[in-house]
Coordinates of N, CA and C in Angstrom, one line a residue:
P1 N 0.4 -1.6 -0.1 CA 0.1 0.2 0.4 C 1.1 1.4 -0.4
A2 N 0.3 2.6 -0.7 CA 1.2 3.5 -1.0 C 0.4 4.8 0.7
T3 N 1.1 4.7 1.6 CA 0.2 5.6 2.5 C 0.7 7.1 2.9
I4 N -0.3 7.8 2.7 CA -0.4 9.7 1.8 C -0.7 10.3 3.3
T5 N 0.5 10.8 4.2 CA 0.3 11.6 5.5 C 0.4 12.9 4.6
G6 N 0.7 13.5 3.7 CA 0.2 14.6 3.9 C -1.0 15.3 3.6
D7 N -1.8 16.9 3.7 CA -2.4 17.5 4.0 C -4.0 17.2 2.2
T8 N -2.8 16.4 1.9 CA -4.3 16.4 0.0 C -3.7 15.7 -0.6
E9 N -4.6 15.9 -1.4 CA -4.2 14.5 -2.9 C -3.2 14.2 -3.3
T10 N -2.3 13.2 -3.9 CA -1.3 13.0 -4.1 C -1.5 12.8 -5.5
P11 N -0.1 13.0 -6.5 CA 0.1 13.4 -8.0 C 1.3 11.6 -7.6
L12 N 1.2 10.9 -8.9 CA 2.0 10.1 -9.3 C 2.2 10.1 -10.9
K13 N 3.7 9.2 -10.5 CA 4.3 9.5 -11.7 C 4.3 7.6 -11.5
V14 N 4.2 7.4 -12.9 CA 4.0 5.7 -12.7 C 5.4 5.3 -14.1
T15 N 5.8 4.5 -14.2 CA 6.6 4.3 -15.5 C 6.4 2.6 -15.4
F16 N 5.8 2.0 -16.8 CA 6.0 1.1 -17.0 C 6.9 0.2 -17.3
N17 N 7.8 -0.5 -18.1 CA 8.3 -1.5 -17.7 C 8.5 -3.2 -18.8
G18 N 8.6 -2.9 -20.0 CA 8.7 -3.9 -20.4 C 8.9 -5.1 -20.4
P19 N 9.1 -6.2 -21.1 CA 7.4 -6.7 -21.9 C 6.1 -6.6 -21.1
S20 N 5.5 -6.2 -22.2 CA 4.2 -6.5 -21.5 C 2.8 -6.4 -22.7
V21 N 1.9 -6.5 -22.8 CA 0.6 -6.7 -22.9 C -0.4 -5.5 -22.5
N22 N -1.1 -4.2 -22.9 CA -1.8 -3.4 -22.2 C -1.8 -3.6 -20.7
P23 N -0.6 -2.9 -20.6 CA 0.1 -2.6 -18.6 C -0.5 -1.9 -18.0
R24 N -1.6 -1.6 -17.0 CA -2.2 -1.1 -16.3 C -1.5 -1.1 -14.5
I25 N -2.4 0.3 -14.0 CA -2.3 -0.3 -12.5 C -3.9 0.9 -12.5
I26 N -4.4 -0.4 -10.8 CA -5.5 0.6 -10.5 C -5.2 0.1 -9.3
N27 N -6.3 2.0 -9.2 CA -6.4 1.7 -7.0 C -7.7 1.1 -7.1
Q28 N -7.4 0.3 -6.2 CA -8.5 -1.4 -5.3 C -9.2 -0.4 -5.1
D29 N -9.0 1.3 -4.3 CA -10.1 2.0 -3.1 C -11.4 2.5 -4.5
T30 N -10.8 2.9 -5.6 CA -11.4 4.0 -6.1 C -11.9 3.5 -7.1
L31 N -11.2 2.0 -7.5 CA -11.7 1.9 -9.0 C -11.0 2.2 -9.9
E32 N -10.2 3.4 -10.1 CA -10.0 4.2 -10.6 C -8.4 3.0 -11.7
Y33 N -8.0 3.2 -13.2 CA -7.2 2.7 -13.3 C -6.5 3.5 -14.7
I34 N -5.6 3.5 -14.3 CA -4.6 3.6 -15.9 C -4.4 3.0 -17.0
R35 N -4.6 2.2 -17.9 CA -4.1 1.3 -18.5 C -3.7 1.8 -20.3
L36 N -3.1 1.0 -20.7 CA -2.3 1.8 -21.7 C -2.4 -0.1 -22.9
N37 N -3.0 0.8 -24.1 CA -4.0 0.1 -25.0 C -2.1 -0.5 -26.2
V38 N -1.6 -1.1 -25.8 CA -0.2 -1.3 -26.1 C 0.8 -2.7 -26.1
T39 N 1.5 -2.8 -26.8 CA 2.3 -4.0 -26.3 C 3.9 -3.5 -26.9
L40 N 4.6 -3.4 -25.3 CA 4.9 -3.4 -24.9 C 6.4 -3.9 -24.9
G41 N 7.9 -3.8 -25.6 CA 9.0 -4.5 -25.9 C 9.8 -4.3 -24.6
A42 N 10.8 -6.1 -24.8 CA 11.6 -6.0 -23.5 C 12.1 -4.3 -23.1
S43 N 12.8 -4.2 -23.9 CA 13.6 -2.2 -23.3 C 12.5 -1.4 -23.8
D44 N 11.2 -1.3 -24.3 CA 10.6 -0.3 -23.5 C 10.0 0.4 -22.9
S45 N 9.7 0.9 -22.5 CA 8.7 1.6 -21.2 C 7.5 2.9 -21.4
F46 N 7.1 2.7 -20.7 CA 5.7 4.2 -20.4 C 5.7 5.1 -19.2
V47 N 6.1 5.8 -19.6 CA 5.6 6.8 -18.1 C 4.4 7.6 -17.6
V48 N 4.1 7.9 -16.9 CA 2.0 8.3 -16.9 C 2.9 9.0 -15.6
N49 N 1.9 11.2 -15.7 CA 2.6 12.0 -14.8 C 1.1 12.3 -14.7
T50 N 0.9 12.0 -13.5 CA -0.6 12.6 -13.1 C -0.7 14.0 -11.9
A51 N 0.3 14.8 -12.4 CA 0.5 15.7 -11.5 C -0.4 17.1 -12.3
F52 N -1.3 17.7 -11.8 CA -1.8 18.9 -12.2 C -0.9 19.5 -12.7
G53 N -1.7 20.1 -14.4 CA -0.8 20.9 -15.0 C 0.2 20.5 -15.2
N54 N 0.9 19.3 -15.5 CA 2.2 18.2 -15.7 C 1.8 17.2 -16.0
K55 N -0.1 16.9 -16.4 CA -0.4 15.3 -17.1 C 0.5 15.5 -18.5
T56 N 1.4 14.0 -18.2 CA 2.3 13.7 -19.7 C 1.1 12.1 -19.4
V57 N 2.1 11.5 -20.5 CA 1.9 10.1 -21.2 C 3.5 10.2 -22.3
S58 N 4.9 9.3 -22.0 CA 5.7 9.6 -22.7 C 6.5 7.9 -22.8
M59 N 6.6 7.6 -24.3 CA 7.2 6.0 -24.4 C 8.1 6.2 -24.8
I60 N 9.1 5.6 -24.4 CA 10.7 5.4 -24.5 C 10.6 3.7 -25.3
K61 N 11.1 4.1 -26.8 CA 11.8 3.7 -27.5 C 12.9 3.4 -28.0
S62 N 14.0 2.1 -28.0 CA 15.1 2.5 -28.5 C 15.3 3.9 -27.9
G63 N 15.5 3.9 -26.8 CA 16.4 5.5 -25.6 C 15.4 7.1 -25.8
L64 N 14.1 6.4 -27.6 CA 13.7 7.3 -27.5 C 13.0 8.0 -26.6
S65 N 12.1 9.8 -26.4 CA 11.2 9.6 -25.2 C 10.2 10.2 -26.7
V66 N 9.2 9.8 -26.8 CA 7.8 10.2 -27.4 C 6.7 10.9 -26.9
N67 N 5.3 11.0 -27.9 CA 4.2 11.3 -26.9 C 3.6 10.5 -27.2
G68 N 2.9 9.7 -25.9 CA 2.4 8.0 -26.0 C 0.7 8.4 -25.3
I69 N 0.6 9.5 -25.3 CA -0.9 10.1 -25.8 C -2.1 9.2 -26.3
Q70 N -1.6 9.0 -27.3 CA -2.3 8.3 -28.1 C -2.9 6.5 -27.7
Y71 N -2.4 5.5 -26.6 CA -2.1 4.3 -26.4 C -3.0 4.8 -24.9
L72 N -3.3 5.5 -24.4 CA -4.5 5.6 -22.7 C -5.5 5.1 -23.1
D73 N -5.7 4.4 -22.8 CA -6.8 3.8 -23.2 C -7.9 4.7 -22.3
I74 N -9.6 4.7 -23.6 CA -10.1 5.8 -22.8 C -11.4 5.6 -21.7
G75 N -10.8 5.3 -21.0 CA -11.0 5.3 -19.5 C -10.3 5.5 -18.5
S76 N -9.1 5.2 -18.7 CA -8.1 5.5 -17.6 C -8.4 7.0 -17.0
T77 N -8.0 7.1 -16.5 CA -8.0 8.6 -15.3 C -6.5 9.2 -14.7
F78 N -6.4 10.1 -14.8 CA -5.4 10.3 -14.3 C -5.9 11.1 -12.4
F79 N -5.9 9.8 -12.1 CA -6.2 9.9 -10.8 C -4.8 10.2 -9.7
Q80 N -4.8 10.5 -8.9 CA -4.3 10.6 -7.7 C -4.2 9.6 -6.6
L81 N -3.2 9.8 -5.6 CA -3.7 9.4 -4.0 C -4.4 9.6 -3.5
Q82 N -4.9 9.3 -2.3 CA -6.6 9.8 -1.6 C -5.2 9.8 -0.2
R83 N -5.3 10.9 1.1 CA -5.1 10.3 1.9 C -5.3 9.4 2.2
G84 N -4.3 8.9 3.3 CA -4.4 7.7 3.9 C -3.7 6.3 3.2
S85 N -4.2 5.2 3.0 CA -4.1 4.1 2.5 C -4.6 3.3 1.3
N86 N -3.6 3.4 0.8 CA -4.0 3.5 -1.2 C -3.5 2.3 -1.3
V87 N -4.6 1.0 -1.8 CA -3.9 0.5 -2.7 C -4.1 0.0 -4.1
V88 N -2.6 0.2 -4.1 CA -2.1 0.2 -6.1 C -1.8 -1.1 -6.4
Y89 N -2.2 -2.0 -7.6 CA -1.7 -3.2 -8.1 C -1.5 -2.7 -9.5
Y90 N -0.7 -3.8 -10.2 CA -0.1 -4.1 -11.1 C -0.8 -5.2 -12.0
E91 N -1.1 -5.2 -13.4 CA -1.3 -6.5 -13.8 C -1.9 -5.7 -16.0
D92 N -1.3 -7.0 -16.5 CA -1.9 -6.9 -18.1 C -2.2 -7.9 -18.3
D93 N -1.9 -8.4 -19.7 CA -3.1 -9.4 -20.4 C -2.0 -10.5 -21.1
A94 N -0.7 -10.1 -20.5 CA -0.1 -11.0 -21.0 C 0.6 -12.4 -20.2
V95 N 0.5 -14.0 -21.0 CA 0.0 -15.2 -20.2 C 1.1 -14.8 -18.8
L96 N 2.3 -14.7 -19.3 CA 3.9 -15.0 -18.4 C 4.5 -13.8 -19.0
S97 N 3.9 -12.8 -17.6 CA 4.0 -11.8 -17.7 C 5.7 -11.2 -16.7
T98 N 6.5 -11.2 -17.6 CA 7.6 -10.9 -16.6 C 7.4 -8.7 -16.6
A99 N 7.3 -8.0 -17.1 CA 6.5 -6.7 -16.9 C 6.9 -6.3 -15.0
T100 N 7.3 -4.8 -15.2 CA 6.7 -4.5 -13.8 C 6.8 -3.2 -14.2
A101 N 6.3 -2.3 -12.7 CA 5.4 -0.8 -12.8 C 6.3 -0.1 -11.5
S102 N 6.5 0.6 -11.6 CA 7.1 1.5 -10.0 C 6.4 2.9 -10.3
M103 N 6.2 3.8 -8.9 CA 5.5 4.3 -8.6 C 6.5 5.2 -7.9
E104 N 6.1 6.4 -7.7 CA 6.7 7.5 -7.2 C 5.4 8.8 -6.9
W105 N 6.0 8.9 -6.0 CA 5.2 10.3 -5.3 C 6.0 11.8 -4.5
S106 N 5.1 12.4 -3.9 CA 5.7 13.0 -3.3 C 5.0 13.8 -2.8
E107 N 4.8 13.6 -1.1 CA 3.5 14.2 0.2 C 3.0 15.7 -0.4
R108 N 2.5 16.1 0.0 CA 1.7 17.5 -0.5 C 1.4 17.9 0.9
Y109 N 1.8 18.9 1.3 CA 1.9 19.9 2.3 C 0.9 19.4 3.6
I110 N 3.0 18.6 4.4 CA 2.7 18.0 5.2 C 2.9 19.3 6.7
G111 N 2.0 19.1 7.8 CA 2.1 20.0 8.8 C 1.4 21.6 8.4
I112 N 0.5 21.4 7.2 CA -0.2 23.4 7.5 C -1.0 23.1 8.9

């Protein structure tokens, strides 16, 4: 679980690393998700940033970063982590997936 102790919801940055088919993370508590409709090769990755005013979807392929917004599933939301405990998990459509996803976030407005 991601535990948020700040005073407000917190944006996150997710990195999906291949190989993967239609990778996604799901917030178990809100059922919001970020899903990419794409097949990632072993050296491919996607970075999704949900920060207010800086929402981005970038695909990194062969060392080059390009806009990847066209791969974002239409039902995806640029969700924020809520105060308290957040259970977020990764899944994809590959039968024997070795793919990974990592999340980064910074607490916001602690102690105000």
